[in-house]
PDB file of C-alpha atoms in Angstrom:
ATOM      1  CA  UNK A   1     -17.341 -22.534  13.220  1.00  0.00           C
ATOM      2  CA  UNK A   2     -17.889 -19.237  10.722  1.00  0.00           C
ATOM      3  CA  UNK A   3     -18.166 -16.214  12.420  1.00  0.00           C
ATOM      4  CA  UNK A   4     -20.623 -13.570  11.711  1.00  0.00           C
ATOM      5  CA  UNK A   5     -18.358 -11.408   9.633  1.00  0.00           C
ATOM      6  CA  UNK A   6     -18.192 -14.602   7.413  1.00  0.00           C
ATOM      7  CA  UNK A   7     -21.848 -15.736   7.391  1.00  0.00           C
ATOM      8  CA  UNK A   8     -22.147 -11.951   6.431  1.00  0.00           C
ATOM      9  CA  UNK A   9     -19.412 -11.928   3.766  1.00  0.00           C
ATOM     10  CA  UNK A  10     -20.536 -15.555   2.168  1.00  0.00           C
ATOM     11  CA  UNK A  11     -23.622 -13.359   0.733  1.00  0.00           C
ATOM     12  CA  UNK A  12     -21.935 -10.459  -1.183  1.00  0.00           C
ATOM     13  CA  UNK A  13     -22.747 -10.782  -4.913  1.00  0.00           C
ATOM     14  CA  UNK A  14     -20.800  -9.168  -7.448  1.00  0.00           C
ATOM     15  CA  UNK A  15     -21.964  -9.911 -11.220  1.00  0.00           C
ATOM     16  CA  UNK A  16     -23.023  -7.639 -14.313  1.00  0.00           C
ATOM     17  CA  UNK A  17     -26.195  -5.831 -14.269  1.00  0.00           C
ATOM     18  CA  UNK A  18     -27.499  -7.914 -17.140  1.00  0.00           C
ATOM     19  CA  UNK A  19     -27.338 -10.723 -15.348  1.00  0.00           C
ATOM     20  CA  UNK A  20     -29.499  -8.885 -12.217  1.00  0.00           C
ATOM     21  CA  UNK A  21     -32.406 -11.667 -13.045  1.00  0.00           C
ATOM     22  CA  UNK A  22     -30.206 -14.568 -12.720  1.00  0.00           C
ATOM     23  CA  UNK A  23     -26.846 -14.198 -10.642  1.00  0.00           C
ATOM     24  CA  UNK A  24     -24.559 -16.227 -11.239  1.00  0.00           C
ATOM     25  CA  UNK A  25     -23.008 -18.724  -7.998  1.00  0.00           C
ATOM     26  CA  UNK A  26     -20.540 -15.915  -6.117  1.00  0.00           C
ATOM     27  CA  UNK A  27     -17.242 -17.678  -5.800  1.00  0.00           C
ATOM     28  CA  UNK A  28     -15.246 -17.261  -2.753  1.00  0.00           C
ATOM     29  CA  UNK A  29     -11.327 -17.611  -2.456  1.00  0.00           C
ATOM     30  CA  UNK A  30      -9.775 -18.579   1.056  1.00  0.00           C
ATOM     31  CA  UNK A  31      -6.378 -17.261   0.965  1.00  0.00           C
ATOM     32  CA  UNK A  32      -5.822 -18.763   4.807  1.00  0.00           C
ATOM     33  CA  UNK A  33      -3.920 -21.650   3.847  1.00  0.00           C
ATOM     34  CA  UNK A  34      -3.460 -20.612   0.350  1.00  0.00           C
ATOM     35  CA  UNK A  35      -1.799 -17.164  -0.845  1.00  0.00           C
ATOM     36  CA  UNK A  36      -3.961 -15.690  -3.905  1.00  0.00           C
ATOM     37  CA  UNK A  37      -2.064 -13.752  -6.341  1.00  0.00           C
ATOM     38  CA  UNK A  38      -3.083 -10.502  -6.626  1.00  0.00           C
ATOM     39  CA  UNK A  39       0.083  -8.063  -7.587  1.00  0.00           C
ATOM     40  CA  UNK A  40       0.770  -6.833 -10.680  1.00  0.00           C
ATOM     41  CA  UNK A  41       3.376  -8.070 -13.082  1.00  0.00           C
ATOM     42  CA  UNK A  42       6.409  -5.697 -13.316  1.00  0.00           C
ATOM     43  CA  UNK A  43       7.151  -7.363 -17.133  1.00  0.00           C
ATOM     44  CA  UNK A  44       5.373  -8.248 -20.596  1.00  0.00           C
ATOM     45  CA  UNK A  45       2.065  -9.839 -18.518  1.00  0.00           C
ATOM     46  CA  UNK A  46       1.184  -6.179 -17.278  1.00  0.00           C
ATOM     47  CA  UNK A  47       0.007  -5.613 -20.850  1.00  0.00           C
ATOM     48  CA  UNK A  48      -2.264  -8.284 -21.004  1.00  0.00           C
ATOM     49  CA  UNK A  49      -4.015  -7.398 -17.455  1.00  0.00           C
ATOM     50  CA  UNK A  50      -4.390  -3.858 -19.356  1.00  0.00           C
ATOM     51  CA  UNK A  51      -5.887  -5.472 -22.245  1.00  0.00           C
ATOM     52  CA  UNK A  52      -8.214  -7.421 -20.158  1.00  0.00           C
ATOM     53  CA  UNK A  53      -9.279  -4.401 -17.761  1.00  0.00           C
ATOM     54  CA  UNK A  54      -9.573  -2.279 -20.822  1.00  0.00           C
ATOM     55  CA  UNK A  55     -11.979  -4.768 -22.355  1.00  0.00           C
ATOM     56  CA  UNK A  56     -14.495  -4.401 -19.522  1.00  0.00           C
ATOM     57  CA  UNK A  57     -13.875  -1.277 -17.964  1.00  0.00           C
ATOM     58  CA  UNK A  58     -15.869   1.997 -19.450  1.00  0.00           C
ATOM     59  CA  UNK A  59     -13.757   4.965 -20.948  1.00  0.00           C
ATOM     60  CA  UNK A  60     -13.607   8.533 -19.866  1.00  0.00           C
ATOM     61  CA  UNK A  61     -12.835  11.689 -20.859  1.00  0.00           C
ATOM     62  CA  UNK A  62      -9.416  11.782 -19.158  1.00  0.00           C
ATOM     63  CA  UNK A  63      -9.076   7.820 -20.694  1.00  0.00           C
ATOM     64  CA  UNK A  64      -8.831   9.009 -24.138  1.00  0.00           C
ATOM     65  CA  UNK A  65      -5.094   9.529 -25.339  1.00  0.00           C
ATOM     66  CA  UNK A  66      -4.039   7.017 -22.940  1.00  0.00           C
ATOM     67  CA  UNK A  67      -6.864   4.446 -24.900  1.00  0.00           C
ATOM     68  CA  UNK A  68      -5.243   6.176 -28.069  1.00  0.00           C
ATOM     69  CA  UNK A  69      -2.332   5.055 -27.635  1.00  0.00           C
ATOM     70  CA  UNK A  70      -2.945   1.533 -26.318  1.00  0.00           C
ATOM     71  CA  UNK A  71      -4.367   1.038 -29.564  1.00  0.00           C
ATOM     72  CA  UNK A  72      -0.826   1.767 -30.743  1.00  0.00           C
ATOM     73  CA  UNK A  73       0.292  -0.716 -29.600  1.00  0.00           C
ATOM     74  CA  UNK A  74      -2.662  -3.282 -30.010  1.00  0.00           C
ATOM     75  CA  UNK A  75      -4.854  -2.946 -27.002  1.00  0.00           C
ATOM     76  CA  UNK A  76      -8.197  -2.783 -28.180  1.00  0.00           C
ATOM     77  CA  UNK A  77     -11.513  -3.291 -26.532  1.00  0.00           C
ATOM     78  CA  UNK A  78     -13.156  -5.937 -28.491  1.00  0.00           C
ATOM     79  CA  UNK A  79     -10.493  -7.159 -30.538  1.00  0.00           C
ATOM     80  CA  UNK A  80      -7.914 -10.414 -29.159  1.00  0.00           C
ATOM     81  CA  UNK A  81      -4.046  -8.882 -28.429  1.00  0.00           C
ATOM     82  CA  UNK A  82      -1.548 -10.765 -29.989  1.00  0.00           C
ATOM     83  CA  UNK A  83       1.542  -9.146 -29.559  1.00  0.00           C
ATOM     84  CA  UNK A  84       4.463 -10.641 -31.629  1.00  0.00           C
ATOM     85  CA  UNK A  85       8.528 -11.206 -29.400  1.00  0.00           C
ATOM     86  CA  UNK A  86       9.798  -8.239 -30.757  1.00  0.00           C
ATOM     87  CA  UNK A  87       6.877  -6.666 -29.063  1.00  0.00           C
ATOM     88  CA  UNK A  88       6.688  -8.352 -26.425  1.00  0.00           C
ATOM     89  CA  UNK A  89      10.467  -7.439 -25.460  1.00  0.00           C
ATOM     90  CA  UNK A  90      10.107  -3.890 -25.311  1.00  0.00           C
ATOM     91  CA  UNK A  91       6.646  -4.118 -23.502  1.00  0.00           C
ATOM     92  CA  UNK A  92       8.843  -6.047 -21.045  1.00  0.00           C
ATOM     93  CA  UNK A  93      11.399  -3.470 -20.692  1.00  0.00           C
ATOM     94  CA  UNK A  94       8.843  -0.676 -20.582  1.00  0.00           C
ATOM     95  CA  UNK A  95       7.059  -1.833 -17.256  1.00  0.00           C
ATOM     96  CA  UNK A  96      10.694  -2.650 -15.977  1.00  0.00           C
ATOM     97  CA  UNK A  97      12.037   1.040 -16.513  1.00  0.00           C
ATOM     98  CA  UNK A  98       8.633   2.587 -14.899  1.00  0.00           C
ATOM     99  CA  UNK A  99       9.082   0.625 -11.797  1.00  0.00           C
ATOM    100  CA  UNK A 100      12.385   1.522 -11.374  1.00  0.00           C
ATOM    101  CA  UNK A 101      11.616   5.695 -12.358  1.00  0.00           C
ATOM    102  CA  UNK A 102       8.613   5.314  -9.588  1.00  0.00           C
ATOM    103  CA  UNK A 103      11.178   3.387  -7.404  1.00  0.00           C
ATOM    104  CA  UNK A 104      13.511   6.072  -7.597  1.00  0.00           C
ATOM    105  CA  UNK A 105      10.632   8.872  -7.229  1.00  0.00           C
ATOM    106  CA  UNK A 106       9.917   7.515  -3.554  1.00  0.00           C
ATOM    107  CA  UNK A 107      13.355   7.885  -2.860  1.00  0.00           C
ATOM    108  CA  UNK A 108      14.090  11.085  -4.361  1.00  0.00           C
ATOM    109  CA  UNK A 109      10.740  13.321  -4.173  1.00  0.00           C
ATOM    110  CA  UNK A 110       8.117  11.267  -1.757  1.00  0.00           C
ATOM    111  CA  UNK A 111      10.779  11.543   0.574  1.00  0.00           C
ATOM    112  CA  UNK A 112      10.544  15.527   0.731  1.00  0.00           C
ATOM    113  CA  UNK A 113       6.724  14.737   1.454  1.00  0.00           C
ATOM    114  CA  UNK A 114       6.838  14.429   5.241  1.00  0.00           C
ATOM    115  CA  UNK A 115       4.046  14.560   7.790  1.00  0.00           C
ATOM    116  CA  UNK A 116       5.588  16.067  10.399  1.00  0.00           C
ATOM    117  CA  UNK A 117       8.678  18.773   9.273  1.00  0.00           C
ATOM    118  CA  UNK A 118      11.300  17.153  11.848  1.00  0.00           C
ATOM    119  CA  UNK A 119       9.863  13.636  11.291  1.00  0.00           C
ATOM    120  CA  UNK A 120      10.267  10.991   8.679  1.00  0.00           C
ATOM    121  CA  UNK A 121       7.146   9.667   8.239  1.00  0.00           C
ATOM    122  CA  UNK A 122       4.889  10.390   4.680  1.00  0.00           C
ATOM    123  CA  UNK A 123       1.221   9.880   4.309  1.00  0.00           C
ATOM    124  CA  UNK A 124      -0.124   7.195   2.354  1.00  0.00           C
ATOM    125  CA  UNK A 125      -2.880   9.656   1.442  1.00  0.00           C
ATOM    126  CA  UNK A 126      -1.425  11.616  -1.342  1.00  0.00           C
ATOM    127  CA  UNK A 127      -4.100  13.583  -2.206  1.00  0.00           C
ATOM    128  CA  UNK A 128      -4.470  16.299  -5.193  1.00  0.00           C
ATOM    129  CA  UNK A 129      -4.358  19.944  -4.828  1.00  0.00           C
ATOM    130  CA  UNK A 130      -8.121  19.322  -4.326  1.00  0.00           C
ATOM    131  CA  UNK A 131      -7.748  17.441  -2.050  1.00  0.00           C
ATOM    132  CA  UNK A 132      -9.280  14.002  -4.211  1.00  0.00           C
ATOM    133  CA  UNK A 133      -7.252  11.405  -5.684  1.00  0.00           C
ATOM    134  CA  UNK A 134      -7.952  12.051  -9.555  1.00  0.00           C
ATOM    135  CA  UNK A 135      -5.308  14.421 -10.021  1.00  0.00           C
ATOM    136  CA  UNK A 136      -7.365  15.773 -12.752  1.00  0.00           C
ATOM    137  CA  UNK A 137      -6.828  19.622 -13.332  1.00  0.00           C
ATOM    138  CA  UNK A 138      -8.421  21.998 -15.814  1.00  0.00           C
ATOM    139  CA  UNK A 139      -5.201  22.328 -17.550  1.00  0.00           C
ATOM    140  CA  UNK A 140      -3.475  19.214 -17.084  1.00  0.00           C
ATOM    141  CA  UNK A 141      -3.571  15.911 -15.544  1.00  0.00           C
ATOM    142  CA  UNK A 142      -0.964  15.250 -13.055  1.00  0.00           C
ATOM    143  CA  UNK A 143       0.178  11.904 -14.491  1.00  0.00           C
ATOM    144  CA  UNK A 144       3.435  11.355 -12.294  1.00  0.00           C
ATOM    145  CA  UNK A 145       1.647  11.509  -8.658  1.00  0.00           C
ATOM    146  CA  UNK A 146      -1.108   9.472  -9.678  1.00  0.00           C
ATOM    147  CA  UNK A 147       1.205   6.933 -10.905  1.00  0.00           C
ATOM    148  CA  UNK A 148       3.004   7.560  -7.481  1.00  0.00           C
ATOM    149  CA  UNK A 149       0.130   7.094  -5.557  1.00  0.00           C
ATOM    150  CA  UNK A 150      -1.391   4.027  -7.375  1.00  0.00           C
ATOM    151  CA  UNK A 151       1.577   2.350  -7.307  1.00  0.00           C
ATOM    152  CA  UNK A 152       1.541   1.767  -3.747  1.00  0.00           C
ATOM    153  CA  UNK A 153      -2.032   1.805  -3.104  1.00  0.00           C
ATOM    154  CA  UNK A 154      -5.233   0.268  -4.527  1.00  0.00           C
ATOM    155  CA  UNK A 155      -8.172   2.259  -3.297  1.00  0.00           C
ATOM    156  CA  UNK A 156      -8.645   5.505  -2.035  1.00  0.00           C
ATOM    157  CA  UNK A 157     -11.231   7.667  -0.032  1.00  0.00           C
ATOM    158  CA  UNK A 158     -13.070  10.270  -2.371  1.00  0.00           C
ATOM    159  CA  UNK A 159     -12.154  13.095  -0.331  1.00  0.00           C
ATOM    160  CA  UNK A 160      -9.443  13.575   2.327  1.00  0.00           C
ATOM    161  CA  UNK A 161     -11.293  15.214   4.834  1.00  0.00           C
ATOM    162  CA  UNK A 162      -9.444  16.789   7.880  1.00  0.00           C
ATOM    163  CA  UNK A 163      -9.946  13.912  10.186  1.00  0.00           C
ATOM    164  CA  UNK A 164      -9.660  10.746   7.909  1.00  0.00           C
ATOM    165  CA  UNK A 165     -10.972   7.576   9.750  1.00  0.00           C
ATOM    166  CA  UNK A 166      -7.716   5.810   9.178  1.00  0.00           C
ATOM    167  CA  UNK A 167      -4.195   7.441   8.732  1.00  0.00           C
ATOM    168  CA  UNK A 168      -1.416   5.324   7.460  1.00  0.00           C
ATOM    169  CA  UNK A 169       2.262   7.172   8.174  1.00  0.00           C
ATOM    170  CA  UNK A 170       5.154   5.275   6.151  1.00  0.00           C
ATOM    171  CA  UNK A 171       8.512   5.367   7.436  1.00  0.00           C
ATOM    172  CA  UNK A 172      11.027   5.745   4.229  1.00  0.00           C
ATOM    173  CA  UNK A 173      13.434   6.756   6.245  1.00  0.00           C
ATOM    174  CA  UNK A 174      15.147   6.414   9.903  1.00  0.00           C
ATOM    175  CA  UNK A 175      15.414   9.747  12.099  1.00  0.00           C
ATOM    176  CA  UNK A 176      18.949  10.674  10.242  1.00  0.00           C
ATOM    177  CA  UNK A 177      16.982  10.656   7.156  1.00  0.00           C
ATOM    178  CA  UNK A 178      18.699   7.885   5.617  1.00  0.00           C
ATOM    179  CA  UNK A 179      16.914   5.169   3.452  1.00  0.00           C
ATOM    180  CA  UNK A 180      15.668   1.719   5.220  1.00  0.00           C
ATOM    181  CA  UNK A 181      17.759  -0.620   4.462  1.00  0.00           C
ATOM    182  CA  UNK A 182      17.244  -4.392   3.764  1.00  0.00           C
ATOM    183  CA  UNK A 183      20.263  -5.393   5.744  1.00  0.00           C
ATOM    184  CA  UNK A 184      19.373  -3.362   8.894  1.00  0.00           C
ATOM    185  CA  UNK A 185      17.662  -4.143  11.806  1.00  0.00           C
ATOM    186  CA  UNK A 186      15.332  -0.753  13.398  1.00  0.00           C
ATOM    187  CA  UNK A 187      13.617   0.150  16.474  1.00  0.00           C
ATOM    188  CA  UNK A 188      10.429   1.871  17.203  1.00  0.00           C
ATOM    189  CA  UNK A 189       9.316   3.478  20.381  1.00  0.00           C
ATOM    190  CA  UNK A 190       5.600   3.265  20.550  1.00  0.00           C
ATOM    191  CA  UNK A 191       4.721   5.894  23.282  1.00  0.00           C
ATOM    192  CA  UNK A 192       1.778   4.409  25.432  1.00  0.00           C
ATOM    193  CA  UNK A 193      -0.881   6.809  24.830  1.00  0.00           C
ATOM    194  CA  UNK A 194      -1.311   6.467  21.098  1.00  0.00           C
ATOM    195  CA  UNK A 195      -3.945   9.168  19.295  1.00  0.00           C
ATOM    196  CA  UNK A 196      -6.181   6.724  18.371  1.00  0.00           C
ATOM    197  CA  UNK A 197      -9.995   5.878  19.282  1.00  0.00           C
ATOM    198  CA  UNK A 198      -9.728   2.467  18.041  1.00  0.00           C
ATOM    199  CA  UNK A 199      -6.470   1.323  17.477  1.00  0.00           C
ATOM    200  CA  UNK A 200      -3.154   1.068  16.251  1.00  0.00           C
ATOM    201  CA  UNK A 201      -0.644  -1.207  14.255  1.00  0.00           C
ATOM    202  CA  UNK A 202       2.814  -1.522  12.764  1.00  0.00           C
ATOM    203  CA  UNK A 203       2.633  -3.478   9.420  1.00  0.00           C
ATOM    204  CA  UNK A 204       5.973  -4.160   7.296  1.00  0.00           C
ATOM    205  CA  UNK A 205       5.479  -3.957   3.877  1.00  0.00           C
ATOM    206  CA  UNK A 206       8.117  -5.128   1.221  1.00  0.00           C
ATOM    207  CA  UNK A 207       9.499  -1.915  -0.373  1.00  0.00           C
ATOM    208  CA  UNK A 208       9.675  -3.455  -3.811  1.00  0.00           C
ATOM    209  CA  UNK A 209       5.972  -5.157  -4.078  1.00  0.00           C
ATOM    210  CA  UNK A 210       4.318  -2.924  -1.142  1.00  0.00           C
ATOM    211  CA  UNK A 211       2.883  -5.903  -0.237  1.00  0.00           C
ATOM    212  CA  UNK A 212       3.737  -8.405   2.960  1.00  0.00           C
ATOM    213  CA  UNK A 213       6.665  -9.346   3.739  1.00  0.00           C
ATOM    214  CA  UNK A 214       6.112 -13.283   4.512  1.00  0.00           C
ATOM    215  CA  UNK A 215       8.049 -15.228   6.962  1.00  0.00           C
ATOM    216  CA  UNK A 216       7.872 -18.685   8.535  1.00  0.00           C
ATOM    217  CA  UNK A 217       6.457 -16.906  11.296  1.00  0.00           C
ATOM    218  CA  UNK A 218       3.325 -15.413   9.239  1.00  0.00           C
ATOM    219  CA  UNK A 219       3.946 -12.451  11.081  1.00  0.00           C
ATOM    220  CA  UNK A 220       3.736  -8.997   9.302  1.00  0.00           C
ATOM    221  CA  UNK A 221       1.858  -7.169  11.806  1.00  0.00           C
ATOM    222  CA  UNK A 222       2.515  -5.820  16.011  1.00  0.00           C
ATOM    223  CA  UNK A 223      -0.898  -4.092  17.260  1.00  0.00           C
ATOM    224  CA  UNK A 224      -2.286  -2.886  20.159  1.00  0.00           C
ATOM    225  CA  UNK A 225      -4.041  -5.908  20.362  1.00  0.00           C
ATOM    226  CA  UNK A 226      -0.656  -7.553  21.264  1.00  0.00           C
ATOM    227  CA  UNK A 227       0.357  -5.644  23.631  1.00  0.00           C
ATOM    228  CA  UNK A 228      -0.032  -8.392  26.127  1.00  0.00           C
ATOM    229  CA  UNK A 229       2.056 -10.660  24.490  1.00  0.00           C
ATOM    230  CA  UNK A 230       4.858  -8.055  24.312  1.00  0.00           C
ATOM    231  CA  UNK A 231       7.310  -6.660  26.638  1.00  0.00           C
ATOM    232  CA  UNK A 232       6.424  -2.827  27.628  1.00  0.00           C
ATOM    233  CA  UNK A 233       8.845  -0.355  28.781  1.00  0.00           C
ATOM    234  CA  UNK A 234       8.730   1.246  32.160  1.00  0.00           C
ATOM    235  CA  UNK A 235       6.097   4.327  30.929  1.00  0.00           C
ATOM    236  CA  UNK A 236       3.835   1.723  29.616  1.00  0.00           C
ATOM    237  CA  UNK A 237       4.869   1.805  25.857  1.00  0.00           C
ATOM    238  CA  UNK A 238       6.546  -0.614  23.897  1.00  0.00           C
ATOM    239  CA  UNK A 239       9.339  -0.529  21.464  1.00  0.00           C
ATOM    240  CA  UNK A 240       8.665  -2.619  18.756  1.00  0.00           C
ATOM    241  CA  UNK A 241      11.863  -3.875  16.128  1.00  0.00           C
ATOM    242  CA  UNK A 242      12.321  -5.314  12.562  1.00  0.00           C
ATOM    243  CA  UNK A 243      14.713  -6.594  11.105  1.00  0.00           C
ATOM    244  CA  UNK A 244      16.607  -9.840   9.787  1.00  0.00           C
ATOM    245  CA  UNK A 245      17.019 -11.230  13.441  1.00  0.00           C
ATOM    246  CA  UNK A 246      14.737 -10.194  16.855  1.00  0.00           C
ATOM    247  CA  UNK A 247      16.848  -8.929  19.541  1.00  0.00           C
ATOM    248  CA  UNK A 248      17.436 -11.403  22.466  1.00  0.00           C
ATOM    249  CA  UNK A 249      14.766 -11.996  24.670  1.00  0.00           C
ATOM    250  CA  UNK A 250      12.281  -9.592  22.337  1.00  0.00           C
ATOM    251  CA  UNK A 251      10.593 -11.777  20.180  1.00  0.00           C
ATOM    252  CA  UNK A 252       7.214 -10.637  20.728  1.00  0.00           C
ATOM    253  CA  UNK A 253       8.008  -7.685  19.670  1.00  0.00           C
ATOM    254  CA  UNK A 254       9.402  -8.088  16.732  1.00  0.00           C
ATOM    255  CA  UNK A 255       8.329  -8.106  12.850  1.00  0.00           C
ATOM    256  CA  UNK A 256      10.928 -10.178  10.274  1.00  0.00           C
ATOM    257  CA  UNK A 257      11.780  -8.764   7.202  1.00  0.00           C
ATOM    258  CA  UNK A 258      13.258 -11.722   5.762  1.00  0.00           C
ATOM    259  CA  UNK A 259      15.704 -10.134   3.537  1.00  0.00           C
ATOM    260  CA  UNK A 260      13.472  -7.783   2.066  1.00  0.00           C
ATOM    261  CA  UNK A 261      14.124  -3.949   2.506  1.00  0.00           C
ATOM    262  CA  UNK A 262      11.178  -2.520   4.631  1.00  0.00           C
ATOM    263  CA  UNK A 263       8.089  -0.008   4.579  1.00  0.00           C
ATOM    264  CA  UNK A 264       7.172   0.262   8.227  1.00  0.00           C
ATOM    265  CA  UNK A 265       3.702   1.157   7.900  1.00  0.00           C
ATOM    266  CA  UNK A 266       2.163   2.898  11.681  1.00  0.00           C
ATOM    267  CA  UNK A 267      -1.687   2.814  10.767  1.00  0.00           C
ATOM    268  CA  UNK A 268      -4.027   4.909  13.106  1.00  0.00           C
ATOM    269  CA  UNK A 269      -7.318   3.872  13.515  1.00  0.00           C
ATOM    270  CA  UNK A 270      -9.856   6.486  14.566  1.00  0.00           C
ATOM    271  CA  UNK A 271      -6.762   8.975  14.924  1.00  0.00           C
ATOM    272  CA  UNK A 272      -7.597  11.702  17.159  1.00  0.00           C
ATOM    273  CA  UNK A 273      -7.589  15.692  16.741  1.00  0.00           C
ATOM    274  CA  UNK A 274      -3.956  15.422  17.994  1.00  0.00           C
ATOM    275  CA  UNK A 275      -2.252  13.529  15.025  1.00  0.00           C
ATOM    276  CA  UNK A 276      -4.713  15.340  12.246  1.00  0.00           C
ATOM    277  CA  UNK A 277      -3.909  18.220  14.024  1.00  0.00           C
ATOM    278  CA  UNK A 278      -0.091  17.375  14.365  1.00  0.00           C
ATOM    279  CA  UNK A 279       0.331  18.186  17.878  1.00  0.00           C
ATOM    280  CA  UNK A 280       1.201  14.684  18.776  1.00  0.00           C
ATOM    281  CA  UNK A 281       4.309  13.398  16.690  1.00  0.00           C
ATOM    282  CA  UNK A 282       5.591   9.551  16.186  1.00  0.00           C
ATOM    283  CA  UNK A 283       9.235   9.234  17.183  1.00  0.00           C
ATOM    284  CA  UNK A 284      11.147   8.075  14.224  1.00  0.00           C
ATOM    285  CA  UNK A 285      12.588   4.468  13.811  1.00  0.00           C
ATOM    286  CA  UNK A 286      15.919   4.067  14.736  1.00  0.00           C
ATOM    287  CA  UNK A 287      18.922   1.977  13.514  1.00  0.00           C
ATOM    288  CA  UNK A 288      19.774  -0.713  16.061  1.00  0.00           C
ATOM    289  CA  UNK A 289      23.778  -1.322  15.864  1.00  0.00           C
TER     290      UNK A 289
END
């Protein structure tokens, strides 16, 4: 029986505002049983989505040498893009090489970008020095951090205020500082008064697509709205593992990685004054030998 979130979503509309006097049938894709595409090609295809956005989307001010030099290359709005092999080769190679420098960036420079000094966690809200996500200066535009910050996100808030409704802290790193590894299995202890109004929840990402890491399981997510199902430790936490395997005995608490090197993603909802205010800090994850 649908719920009332999806009586309520079934009548969204979404259509051009010619077509206000007559919209057209909404269509409605259940990804339940079915997983929807929706990342973006790392190879010759990401030209086409740009080609295709570009044809709908209206330009800007800051849009203009970028739409300059589409055109270069034969992204035009209004005109078909027909790119010949030759072409289509080193379009290929060019989204290869910038997911491999933006790769490397989160590595190298994100890394330095921590939440808490003597923690290893970074925001997922990168904001600008104005504290917006346009990265749009009077001098310059800052194209590397929006690039940065796009690349692993979709949509952003229009401000970061000082208490966000949602915080999402990404683990890069364990508490040595060393890179997550694919290989590795990590443990988290999740204290048992968390600084959250609402609640809280561990997601895995895959590093390489930031998107879930899938399993025969179907589990890429440990909340507090499992904490029933889990095993708690004796000050009412829980410490919560992923990795390859689960530890004996700790399935419940456990999120698979499947092969894939991790993101552990600890999202806050409703965080408190004590995480925007940094008094409380997450303990770091932890290699598990």
């Amino acid at each position: 029986m649908p719920t009332p979130t999806h009586a309520y979503a079934k009548r969204l509309r979404m259509y051009y505002l010619s077509e206000a006097g007559n919209p057209p049938q909404q269509k409605f894709i259940d990804p339940y049983n079915d997983r929807y595409p929706t990342l973006p090609f790392y190879d010759e295809r990401h030209f086409d989505d740009m080609h295709a956005i570009m044809s709908v989307e209206p330009v800007r001010e800051q849009d203009k040498v970028m739409m300059g030099m589409l055109k270069s290359i034969g992204i035009e709005k209004g005109k078909p893009f027909t790119p010949d092999d030759t072409a289509k080769r080193a379009m290929r190679q060019a989204v290869i090489d910038a997911w491999y420098f933006l790769q490397g960036w989160f590595d190298t420079e994100l890394t330095k970008r921590v939440y808490w000094p003597d923690r290893h966690y970074v925001s997922l809200l990168q904001a600008d020095a104005d504290r917006e996500f346009k990265f749009i200066y009077a001098d310059r535009i800052d194209l590397i951090d929006r690039a940065a910050e796009y690349f692993w996100c979709t949509y952003m808030p229009k401000v970061l205020t000082d208490d966000p409704a949602t915080q999402y802290l990404v683990a890069l790193s364990d508490k040595d500082g060393k890179l997550l590894e694919a290989a590795k299995s990590y443990k988290l202890d999740v204290p048992a008064n968390m600084p959250v109004r609402q609640f809280w929840a561990l997601t895995v990402y895959d590093r390489a697509t930031f998107s879930f890491i899938y399993s025969e399981s179907n589990r890429t997510t440990l909340s507090s709205y499992d904490l029933d199902k889990m095993k708690k430790n004796p000050d009412g936490g829980v410490t919560l593992y992923v990795g390859p395997k689960p530890p004996a005995g700790l399935e419940a608490n456990w999120i698979p990685t499947s092969g894939k090197r991790p993101m552990p993603t600890m999202r806050f909802y409703g965080p408190t004054d004590a995480l925007n205010n940094k008094t409380f800090k997450m303990p770091d994850f932890e290699a598990v030998a």
